[in-house]
PDB file of C-alpha atoms in Angstrom:
ATOM      1  CA  MET A  16     104.343  51.957  48.519  1.00 91.00           C
ATOM      2  CA  THR A  17     105.103  49.293  51.095  1.00 94.00           C
ATOM      3  CA  ASN A  18     107.195  47.794  48.472  1.00 96.00           C
ATOM      4  CA  ILE A  19     109.141  50.611  47.822  1.00 97.00           C
ATOM      5  CA  VAL A  20     109.743  51.032  51.590  1.00 97.00           C
ATOM      6  CA  THR A  21     110.827  47.325  52.047  1.00 97.00           C
ATOM      7  CA  LEU A  22     113.346  48.028  49.170  1.00 98.00           C
ATOM      8  CA  VAL A  23     114.711  51.173  50.406  1.00 98.00           C
ATOM      9  CA  THR A  24     115.048  50.230  53.901  1.00 98.00           C
ATOM     10  CA  GLY A  25     116.614  46.886  53.063  1.00 98.00           C
ATOM     11  CA  LEU A  26     118.874  49.238  51.009  1.00 98.00           C
ATOM     12  CA  ILE A  27     119.813  51.371  53.971  1.00 98.00           C
ATOM     13  CA  PHE A  28     120.376  48.317  56.088  1.00 98.00           C
ATOM     14  CA  GLY A  29     122.668  46.704  53.504  1.00 98.00           C
ATOM     15  CA  LEU A  30     124.692  49.884  53.451  1.00 98.00           C
ATOM     16  CA  GLY A  31     124.946  49.961  57.127  1.00 98.00           C
ATOM     17  CA  LEU A  32     126.312  46.490  57.385  1.00 97.00           C
ATOM     18  CA  ALA A  33     128.908  47.000  54.643  1.00 97.00           C
ATOM     19  CA  LEU A  34     129.719  50.438  56.160  1.00 97.00           C
ATOM     20  CA  SER A  35     130.043  49.144  59.742  1.00 96.00           C
ATOM     21  CA  GLY A  36     132.413  46.314  58.717  1.00 95.00           C
ATOM     22  CA  MET A  37     129.945  43.620  59.907  1.00 95.00           C
ATOM     23  CA  THR A  38     130.751  41.943  56.624  1.00 96.00           C
ATOM     24  CA  HIS A  39     134.479  41.587  57.539  1.00 96.00           C
ATOM     25  CA  PRO A  40     134.682  38.255  59.553  1.00 96.00           C
ATOM     26  CA  GLU A  41     138.052  39.169  60.813  1.00 94.00           C
ATOM     27  CA  LYS A  42     136.608  42.416  62.432  1.00 95.00           C
ATOM     28  CA  VAL A  43     133.861  40.223  63.993  1.00 96.00           C
ATOM     29  CA  LEU A  44     136.168  37.569  65.461  1.00 96.00           C
ATOM     30  CA  GLY A  45     138.502  40.497  66.459  1.00 95.00           C
ATOM     31  CA  PHE A  46     135.618  41.702  68.572  1.00 96.00           C
ATOM     32  CA  LEU A  47     134.659  38.262  69.956  1.00 96.00           C
ATOM     33  CA  ASP A  48     138.302  37.462  70.585  1.00 95.00           C
ATOM     34  CA  MET A  49     138.732  39.367  73.919  1.00 91.00           C
ATOM     35  CA  ALA A  50     141.738  37.378  74.865  1.00 91.00           C
ATOM     36  CA  GLY A  51     143.614  38.502  71.614  1.00 87.00           C
ATOM     37  CA  GLN A  52     144.196  41.919  70.075  1.00 89.00           C
ATOM     38  CA  TRP A  53     140.753  43.009  70.875  1.00 92.00           C
ATOM     39  CA  ASN A  54     138.980  45.168  68.134  1.00 93.00           C
ATOM     40  CA  PRO A  55     136.048  47.034  69.810  1.00 93.00           C
ATOM     41  CA  SER A  56     134.500  48.335  66.567  1.00 93.00           C
ATOM     42  CA  LEU A  57     131.634  46.143  66.662  1.00 93.00           C
ATOM     43  CA  LEU A  58     130.542  47.511  69.837  1.00 94.00           C
ATOM     44  CA  PHE A  59     130.404  50.755  68.318  1.00 96.00           C
ATOM     45  CA  VAL A  60     128.041  49.035  65.503  1.00 97.00           C
ATOM     46  CA  LEU A  61     125.722  47.351  68.065  1.00 94.00           C
ATOM     47  CA  GLY A  62     125.867  50.494  70.164  1.00 95.00           C
ATOM     48  CA  GLY A  63     124.755  52.787  67.404  1.00 97.00           C
ATOM     49  CA  ALA A  64     122.145  50.253  66.015  1.00 97.00           C
ATOM     50  CA  VAL A  65     120.590  49.392  69.536  1.00 97.00           C
ATOM     51  CA  SER A  66     120.486  53.108  70.571  1.00 97.00           C
ATOM     52  CA  VAL A  67     118.722  54.399  67.296  1.00 97.00           C
ATOM     53  CA  ALA A  68     116.286  51.243  67.456  1.00 97.00           C
ATOM     54  CA  LEU A  69     115.653  51.747  71.128  1.00 96.00           C
ATOM     55  CA  ALA A  70     114.801  55.430  70.800  1.00 96.00           C
ATOM     56  CA  GLY A  71     112.685  54.966  67.509  1.00 97.00           C
ATOM     57  CA  PHE A  72     110.757  51.740  68.767  1.00 95.00           C
ATOM     58  CA  GLN A  73     109.699  53.283  72.187  1.00 94.00           C
ATOM     59  CA  VAL A  74     108.118  56.180  70.161  1.00 95.00           C
ATOM     60  CA  ILE A  75     106.405  53.805  67.472  1.00 95.00           C
ATOM     61  CA  THR A  76     105.273  51.210  69.935  1.00 90.00           C
ATOM     62  CA  LYS A  77     103.016  53.836  71.389  1.00 92.00           C
ATOM     63  CA  LEU A  78     101.268  54.502  67.904  1.00 93.00           C
ATOM     64  CA  THR A  79      97.981  52.465  67.189  1.00 92.00           C
ATOM     65  CA  LYS A  80      99.180  51.268  63.852  1.00 95.00           C
ATOM     66  CA  PRO A  81     102.027  51.596  61.508  1.00 96.00           C
ATOM     67  CA  VAL A  82     101.994  54.371  58.666  1.00 96.00           C
ATOM     68  CA  LEU A  83     101.147  52.164  55.640  1.00 96.00           C
ATOM     69  CA  VAL A  84      99.740  48.847  56.910  1.00 95.00           C
ATOM     70  CA  ALA A  85      96.667  47.987  59.211  1.00 94.00           C
ATOM     71  CA  THR A  86      98.607  46.538  62.054  1.00 94.00           C
ATOM     72  CA  PHE A  87     102.140  45.900  63.601  1.00 93.00           C
ATOM     73  CA  LEU A  88     103.336  42.426  62.743  1.00 91.00           C
ATOM     74  CA  VAL A  89     105.259  41.548  65.870  1.00 88.00           C
ATOM     75  CA  THR A  90     105.613  38.094  67.641  1.00 85.00           C
ATOM     76  CA  GLU A  91     103.361  37.611  70.686  1.00 80.00           C
ATOM     77  CA  ALA A  92     105.862  35.261  72.117  1.00 84.00           C
ATOM     78  CA  THR A  93     107.387  36.523  75.495  1.00 85.00           C
ATOM     79  CA  ASN A  94     108.357  33.124  76.819  1.00 89.00           C
ATOM     80  CA  ILE A  95     112.073  32.130  77.499  1.00 93.00           C
ATOM     81  CA  ASP A  96     112.008  28.507  76.242  1.00 94.00           C
ATOM     82  CA  ARG A  97     114.507  25.758  75.318  1.00 95.00           C
ATOM     83  CA  PRO A  98     114.441  26.411  71.456  1.00 95.00           C
ATOM     84  CA  LEU A  99     115.317  30.272  72.219  1.00 97.00           C
ATOM     85  CA  VAL A 100     118.290  29.200  74.291  1.00 97.00           C
ATOM     86  CA  ILE A 101     119.532  26.257  72.295  1.00 98.00           C
ATOM     87  CA  GLY A 102     119.060  27.948  69.077  1.00 98.00           C
ATOM     88  CA  SER A 103     121.068  31.058  70.372  1.00 98.00           C
ATOM     89  CA  SER A 104     123.622  28.928  71.560  1.00 98.00           C
ATOM     90  CA  LEU A 105     123.904  26.962  68.284  1.00 98.00           C
ATOM     91  CA  PHE A 106     124.004  30.333  66.397  1.00 98.00           C
ATOM     92  CA  GLY A 107     126.685  31.656  68.956  1.00 98.00           C
ATOM     93  CA  ILE A 108     129.073  28.549  68.080  1.00 98.00           C
ATOM     94  CA  GLY A 109     128.557  29.159  64.269  1.00 98.00           C
ATOM     95  CA  TRP A 110     129.056  32.957  64.604  1.00 98.00           C
ATOM     96  CA  GLY A 111     132.048  32.506  66.820  1.00 98.00           C
ATOM     97  CA  ILE A 112     133.695  29.774  64.491  1.00 97.00           C
ATOM     98  CA  SER A 113     133.000  31.846  61.347  1.00 97.00           C
ATOM     99  CA  GLY A 114     132.554  35.431  61.952  1.00 97.00           C
ATOM    100  CA  TYR A 115     129.482  35.549  59.917  1.00 97.00           C
ATOM    101  CA  CYS A 116     125.958  36.205  60.932  1.00 96.00           C
ATOM    102  CA  PRO A 117     123.009  36.171  58.621  1.00 97.00           C
ATOM    103  CA  GLY A 118     122.639  39.747  57.730  1.00 97.00           C
ATOM    104  CA  PRO A 119     126.273  40.221  56.626  1.00 97.00           C
ATOM    105  CA  ALA A 120     126.194  36.833  54.737  1.00 98.00           C
ATOM    106  CA  ILE A 121     123.254  38.223  52.533  1.00 98.00           C
ATOM    107  CA  ALA A 122     125.048  41.585  52.194  1.00 98.00           C
ATOM    108  CA  LEU A 123     128.136  39.897  50.976  1.00 98.00           C
ATOM    109  CA  LEU A 124     126.487  38.657  47.878  1.00 98.00           C
ATOM    110  CA  ALA A 125     127.427  41.962  46.520  1.00 98.00           C
ATOM    111  CA  ALA A 126     131.158  41.016  46.849  1.00 96.00           C
ATOM    112  CA  PRO A 127     131.188  37.343  46.982  1.00 96.00           C
ATOM    113  CA  ASN A 128     134.433  35.257  47.603  1.00 96.00           C
ATOM    114  CA  TRP A 129     135.076  31.451  48.346  1.00 97.00           C
ATOM    115  CA  GLU A 130     134.063  31.680  51.909  1.00 97.00           C
ATOM    116  CA  LEU A 131     130.687  32.734  51.163  1.00 98.00           C
ATOM    117  CA  TRP A 132     129.873  30.269  48.450  1.00 98.00           C
ATOM    118  CA  ILE A 133     130.487  27.658  51.379  1.00 98.00           C
ATOM    119  CA  PHE A 134     128.891  29.628  54.092  1.00 98.00           C
ATOM    120  CA  LEU A 135     125.834  30.873  52.551  1.00 98.00           C
ATOM    121  CA  PRO A 136     124.610  27.466  51.121  1.00 98.00           C
ATOM    122  CA  ALA A 137     125.533  25.736  54.523  1.00 98.00           C
ATOM    123  CA  MET A 138     123.307  28.405  56.230  1.00 98.00           C
ATOM    124  CA  LEU A 139     120.437  27.817  54.001  1.00 98.00           C
ATOM    125  CA  LEU A 140     120.844  24.181  54.473  1.00 98.00           C
ATOM    126  CA  GLY A 141     120.635  24.862  58.288  1.00 98.00           C
ATOM    127  CA  TYR A 142     117.207  26.820  57.906  1.00 97.00           C
ATOM    128  CA  ALA A 143     115.863  24.037  55.847  1.00 97.00           C
ATOM    129  CA  LEU A 144     116.899  21.352  58.394  1.00 97.00           C
ATOM    130  CA  GLN A 145     115.285  23.586  61.072  1.00 96.00           C
ATOM    131  CA  HIS A 146     112.191  23.757  58.983  1.00 95.00           C
ATOM    132  CA  TYR A 147     111.781  20.201  58.186  1.00 94.00           C
ATOM    133  CA  LEU A 148     112.535  18.968  61.648  1.00 93.00           C
ATOM    134  CA  SER A 149     109.977  21.338  63.269  1.00 88.00           C
ATOM    135  CA  ARG A 150     107.175  20.217  60.918  1.00 80.00           C
ATOM    136  CA  PRO A 151     105.875  17.088  62.815  1.00 68.00           C
ATOM    137  CA  SER A 152     105.334  19.309  65.865  1.00 56.00           C
ATOM    138  CA  HIS A 153     103.618  21.623  63.770  1.00 49.00           C
ATOM    139  CA  GLN A 154     103.613  24.469  66.590  1.00 51.00           C
ATOM    140  CA  ALA A 155     106.979  26.134  65.320  1.00 46.00           C
ATOM    141  CA  SER A 156     106.183  26.404  61.748  1.00 45.00           C
ATOM    142  CA  THR A 157     102.885  27.866  62.339  1.00 46.00           C
ATOM    143  CA  VAL A 158     104.351  30.274  64.505  1.00 46.00           C
ATOM    144  CA  LEU A 159     106.880  31.038  61.743  1.00 46.00           C
ATOM    145  CA  ASP A 160     104.228  31.475  59.042  1.00 44.00           C
ATOM    146  CA  LYS A 161     101.864  33.724  60.821  1.00 41.00           C
ATOM    147  CA  SER A 162     104.486  35.927  62.573  1.00 43.00           C
ATOM    148  CA  PRO A 163     107.794  36.293  60.415  1.00 41.00           C
ATOM    149  CA  SER A 164     108.411  38.898  63.168  1.00 46.00           C
ATOM    150  CA  CYS A 165     111.384  38.364  64.948  1.00 50.00           C
ATOM    151  CA  GLY A 166     114.933  37.770  63.790  1.00 48.00           C
TER     152      GLY A 166
ATOM    153  CA  MET B  25     135.098  53.572  64.706  1.00 84.00           C
ATOM    154  CA  VAL B  26     133.458  56.548  62.789  1.00 91.00           C
ATOM    155  CA  ASN B  27     132.333  54.038  60.104  1.00 94.00           C
ATOM    156  CA  ALA B  28     131.235  51.362  62.603  1.00 96.00           C
ATOM    157  CA  LEU B  29     129.221  53.827  64.551  1.00 97.00           C
ATOM    158  CA  PHE B  30     127.418  55.597  61.402  1.00 97.00           C
ATOM    159  CA  GLY B  31     127.045  51.785  60.038  1.00 97.00           C
ATOM    160  CA  GLY B  32     125.359  50.998  63.127  1.00 97.00           C
ATOM    161  CA  VAL B  33     123.021  53.981  63.038  1.00 98.00           C
ATOM    162  CA  LEU B  34     122.021  53.209  59.451  1.00 98.00           C
ATOM    163  CA  ILE B  35     121.258  49.490  60.561  1.00 98.00           C
ATOM    164  CA  GLY B  36     119.107  50.970  63.557  1.00 98.00           C
ATOM    165  CA  GLY B  37     117.583  53.665  61.481  1.00 98.00           C
ATOM    166  CA  ALA B  38     116.575  51.345  58.500  1.00 98.00           C
ATOM    167  CA  ALA B  39     115.029  48.622  61.249  1.00 97.00           C
ATOM    168  CA  THR B  40     113.293  51.705  62.857  1.00 97.00           C
ATOM    169  CA  LEU B  41     111.979  53.104  59.581  1.00 97.00           C
ATOM    170  CA  PHE B  42     110.751  49.549  58.546  1.00 97.00           C
ATOM    171  CA  PHE B  43     108.860  49.071  61.765  1.00 97.00           C
ATOM    172  CA  TRP B  44     106.982  52.622  61.633  1.00 97.00           C
ATOM    173  CA  LEU B  45     106.335  52.282  58.059  1.00 97.00           C
ATOM    174  CA  ASN B  46     105.478  48.704  57.237  1.00 97.00           C
ATOM    175  CA  GLY B  47     104.867  47.421  60.764  1.00 95.00           C
ATOM    176  CA  ARG B  48     107.494  44.806  60.325  1.00 95.00           C
ATOM    177  CA  ILE B  49     110.601  43.583  62.165  1.00 95.00           C
ATOM    178  CA  ALA B  50     113.665  43.953  60.141  1.00 95.00           C
ATOM    179  CA  GLY B  51     115.120  40.602  61.046  1.00 95.00           C
ATOM    180  CA  VAL B  52     117.284  38.965  58.587  1.00 97.00           C
ATOM    181  CA  SER B  53     117.008  35.239  59.740  1.00 95.00           C
ATOM    182  CA  SER B  54     113.324  35.677  59.540  1.00 94.00           C
ATOM    183  CA  VAL B  55     113.401  37.349  56.185  1.00 96.00           C
ATOM    184  CA  ILE B  56     115.362  34.356  54.852  1.00 97.00           C
ATOM    185  CA  ALA B  57     112.972  31.776  56.528  1.00 95.00           C
ATOM    186  CA  GLY B  58     110.239  33.853  55.054  1.00 95.00           C
ATOM    187  CA  LEU B  59     111.768  33.847  51.330  1.00 96.00           C
ATOM    188  CA  LEU B  60     112.313  30.125  51.712  1.00 96.00           C
ATOM    189  CA  PHE B  61     109.146  28.814  53.367  1.00 94.00           C
ATOM    190  CA  SER B  62     106.228  31.372  53.776  1.00 92.00           C
ATOM    191  CA  LYS B  63     103.632  32.078  51.261  1.00 90.00           C
ATOM    192  CA  ASP B  64     104.255  35.772  51.171  1.00 92.00           C
ATOM    193  CA  ARG B  65     107.807  35.779  49.272  1.00 95.00           C
ATOM    194  CA  MET B  66     107.463  39.226  47.757  1.00 96.00           C
ATOM    195  CA  TRP B  67     108.621  41.457  50.813  1.00 96.00           C
ATOM    196  CA  PRO B  68     111.242  39.106  52.040  1.00 97.00           C
ATOM    197  CA  ALA B  69     112.508  39.124  48.307  1.00 98.00           C
ATOM    198  CA  LEU B  70     112.535  42.724  48.145  1.00 98.00           C
ATOM    199  CA  PHE B  71     114.355  43.244  51.536  1.00 98.00           C
ATOM    200  CA  ILE B  72     117.141  41.068  50.615  1.00 98.00           C
ATOM    201  CA  LEU B  73     117.451  42.571  47.154  1.00 98.00           C
ATOM    202  CA  GLY B  74     117.811  45.892  49.077  1.00 98.00           C
ATOM    203  CA  ILE B  75     120.422  44.420  51.320  1.00 98.00           C
ATOM    204  CA  VAL B  76     122.604  43.281  48.489  1.00 98.00           C
ATOM    205  CA  ALA B  77     121.864  46.514  46.541  1.00 98.00           C
ATOM    206  CA  GLY B  78     122.979  48.644  49.579  1.00 98.00           C
ATOM    207  CA  ALA B  79     126.202  46.644  49.942  1.00 98.00           C
ATOM    208  CA  ALA B  80     126.830  46.871  46.255  1.00 98.00           C
ATOM    209  CA  ILE B  81     126.633  50.498  46.280  1.00 98.00           C
ATOM    210  CA  PHE B  82     129.036  50.691  49.445  1.00 97.00           C
ATOM    211  CA  TYR B  83     131.632  48.553  47.390  1.00 96.00           C
ATOM    212  CA  ALA B  84     131.142  50.584  44.143  1.00 96.00           C
ATOM    213  CA  LEU B  85     131.856  53.738  45.894  1.00 96.00           C
ATOM    214  CA  GLY B  86     135.307  52.254  46.753  1.00 93.00           C
ATOM    215  CA  GLY B  87     134.280  50.650  50.084  1.00 93.00           C
ATOM    216  CA  SER B  88     136.689  48.002  51.305  1.00 91.00           C
ATOM    217  CA  ALA B  89     135.116  44.559  50.595  1.00 93.00           C
ATOM    218  CA  PRO B  90     136.465  41.754  52.808  1.00 94.00           C
ATOM    219  CA  VAL B  91     139.448  39.744  51.690  1.00 94.00           C
ATOM    220  CA  PRO B  92     138.944  36.084  52.157  1.00 95.00           C
ATOM    221  CA  ARG B  93     141.118  34.034  54.562  1.00 93.00           C
ATOM    222  CA  THR B  94     143.529  31.595  52.751  1.00 90.00           C
ATOM    223  CA  ASN B  95     144.022  29.012  55.423  1.00 88.00           C
ATOM    224  CA  PHE B  96     140.676  28.852  57.123  1.00 94.00           C
ATOM    225  CA  PRO B  97     139.297  25.330  56.768  1.00 96.00           C
ATOM    226  CA  ALA B  98     136.251  25.114  54.445  1.00 96.00           C
ATOM    227  CA  TRP B  99     134.587  22.228  56.493  1.00 97.00           C
ATOM    228  CA  LEU B 100     134.687  24.462  59.537  1.00 97.00           C
ATOM    229  CA  LEU B 101     132.680  27.347  57.469  1.00 97.00           C
ATOM    230  CA  ALA B 102     130.377  24.636  56.431  1.00 98.00           C
ATOM    231  CA  ILE B 103     129.570  23.561  59.990  1.00 98.00           C
ATOM    232  CA  ALA B 104     129.316  27.044  61.025  1.00 98.00           C
ATOM    233  CA  GLY B 105     126.855  27.756  58.301  1.00 98.00           C
ATOM    234  CA  VAL B 106     124.840  25.001  59.136  1.00 98.00           C
ATOM    235  CA  LEU B 107     124.744  26.211  62.733  1.00 98.00           C
ATOM    236  CA  VAL B 108     124.004  29.624  62.125  1.00 98.00           C
ATOM    237  CA  GLY B 109     121.001  28.902  59.762  1.00 98.00           C
ATOM    238  CA  PHE B 110     119.531  26.028  62.312  1.00 98.00           C
ATOM    239  CA  GLY B 111     120.158  28.089  65.359  1.00 98.00           C
ATOM    240  CA  THR B 112     118.639  31.563  64.289  1.00 98.00           C
ATOM    241  CA  ALA B 113     115.740  29.693  62.746  1.00 97.00           C
ATOM    242  CA  LEU B 114     115.024  27.709  66.124  1.00 97.00           C
ATOM    243  CA  ALA B 115     115.710  30.822  68.132  1.00 96.00           C
ATOM    244  CA  ARG B 116     113.546  32.924  65.884  1.00 95.00           C
ATOM    245  CA  GLY B 117     116.115  35.636  65.380  1.00 95.00           C
ATOM    246  CA  CYS B 118     119.562  36.920  64.977  1.00 95.00           C
ATOM    247  CA  THR B 119     121.815  39.671  65.536  1.00 95.00           C
ATOM    248  CA  SER B 120     119.466  41.891  63.649  1.00 95.00           C
ATOM    249  CA  GLY B 121     115.971  40.609  64.957  1.00 94.00           C
ATOM    250  CA  HIS B 122     116.850  39.748  68.599  1.00 96.00           C
ATOM    251  CA  GLY B 123     120.043  42.167  68.948  1.00 94.00           C
ATOM    252  CA  VAL B 124     118.662  45.313  67.343  1.00 95.00           C
ATOM    253  CA  CYS B 125     114.896  45.196  67.003  1.00 94.00           C
ATOM    254  CA  GLY B 126     114.230  42.968  70.016  1.00 95.00           C
ATOM    255  CA  LEU B 127     116.626  44.969  72.439  1.00 95.00           C
ATOM    256  CA  GLY B 128     114.767  48.166  70.841  1.00 93.00           C
ATOM    257  CA  ARG B 129     111.412  46.887  71.903  1.00 92.00           C
ATOM    258  CA  LEU B 130     112.947  46.081  75.153  1.00 94.00           C
ATOM    259  CA  SER B 131     111.958  42.336  74.778  1.00 94.00           C
ATOM    260  CA  LEU B 132     113.237  40.014  77.561  1.00 95.00           C
ATOM    261  CA  ARG B 133     113.371  37.160  75.224  1.00 96.00           C
ATOM    262  CA  SER B 134     115.581  38.982  72.824  1.00 96.00           C
ATOM    263  CA  LEU B 135     117.671  40.136  75.729  1.00 97.00           C
ATOM    264  CA  VAL B 136     118.229  36.478  76.643  1.00 97.00           C
ATOM    265  CA  ALA B 137     118.813  35.484  73.014  1.00 97.00           C
ATOM    266  CA  THR B 138     121.488  38.302  72.529  1.00 97.00           C
ATOM    267  CA  LEU B 139     123.302  37.533  75.841  1.00 97.00           C
ATOM    268  CA  THR B 140     123.249  33.945  74.902  1.00 98.00           C
ATOM    269  CA  PHE B 141     124.734  34.261  71.464  1.00 98.00           C
ATOM    270  CA  LEU B 142     127.233  36.786  72.490  1.00 97.00           C
ATOM    271  CA  SER B 143     128.513  34.782  75.323  1.00 97.00           C
ATOM    272  CA  VAL B 144     128.555  31.563  73.399  1.00 98.00           C
ATOM    273  CA  GLY B 145     130.236  33.446  70.450  1.00 97.00           C
ATOM    274  CA  LEU B 146     132.938  34.912  72.941  1.00 97.00           C
ATOM    275  CA  LEU B 147     133.649  31.438  74.478  1.00 97.00           C
ATOM    276  CA  THR B 148     133.685  29.785  70.835  1.00 97.00           C
ATOM    277  CA  THR B 149     136.126  32.321  69.389  1.00 96.00           C
ATOM    278  CA  PHE B 150     138.377  31.829  72.347  1.00 96.00           C
ATOM    279  CA  VAL B 151     138.353  27.939  72.180  1.00 96.00           C
ATOM    280  CA  MET B 152     138.816  28.086  68.290  1.00 95.00           C
ATOM    281  CA  ARG B 153     141.834  30.737  68.265  1.00 93.00           C
ATOM    282  CA  HIS B 154     143.690  29.913  71.630  1.00 93.00           C
ATOM    283  CA  ILE B 155     143.100  26.411  72.159  1.00 93.00           C
ATOM    284  CA  PHE B 156     142.766  25.040  68.444  1.00 91.00           C
ATOM    285  CA  GLY B 157     144.790  27.612  66.723  1.00 87.00           C
ATOM    286  CA  VAL B 158     142.449  28.336  64.109  1.00 85.00           C
ATOM    287  CA  ILE B 159     142.569  31.824  62.822  1.00 77.00           C
TER     288      ILE B 159
END
């Protein structure tokens, strides 16, 4: 049952990404480009998504457990540390250059073009690089293994 | 605008359902990292399959697929891809995990992450478009 839920919620998520226009880098960059012809549509995407999540999560976090499994798998991390800020900054640079973030890059496998065939492997390389660089310190990779819970 | 708003509601709704039923955060960068490096690859694979299927349904029903840019430098896309992968892995979250789920949970960590990638994204797009002239 949890597997069906995962597949179906993934499907709704992907449908939302495609419908919202997040898979169109020119719309994303049109939103980020406030000095140009500003395209506010992304504001509606983020506003819609965050309002629903905010309402839903506030109710759900008061429950003792999720419906189908024993516990909520949420990261315990609350600290504002250097990896959080540096990582988000690097992401912002890549997002601001290309107009792609991870979700739309995955959704675009449904309608791939030459941009995706460069961006997606490069993005996967980025994950691999971070994974192997964080190995010696060990901390980061154990956190990732135990709680695939954010992002 | 209606599509943007309704698409956003679907994204937020899917994330909420997933958390309510399966107790997990629908964050795409963690899902990808989970598929690549964790021992439990089943659910990340299913979630990714779902995302692709959902988008495929939209395009099959006549939804507009993006038209690739013709003059955009490929090397820039490659650099951007590496930065997006490396950065979201390091920050443990992207637009969905920090931006949607994290803000939904009222996580300060996610608020800092979201404000950071949004402001750096705005600055980067400005520099790329208006200083370097890359569109």
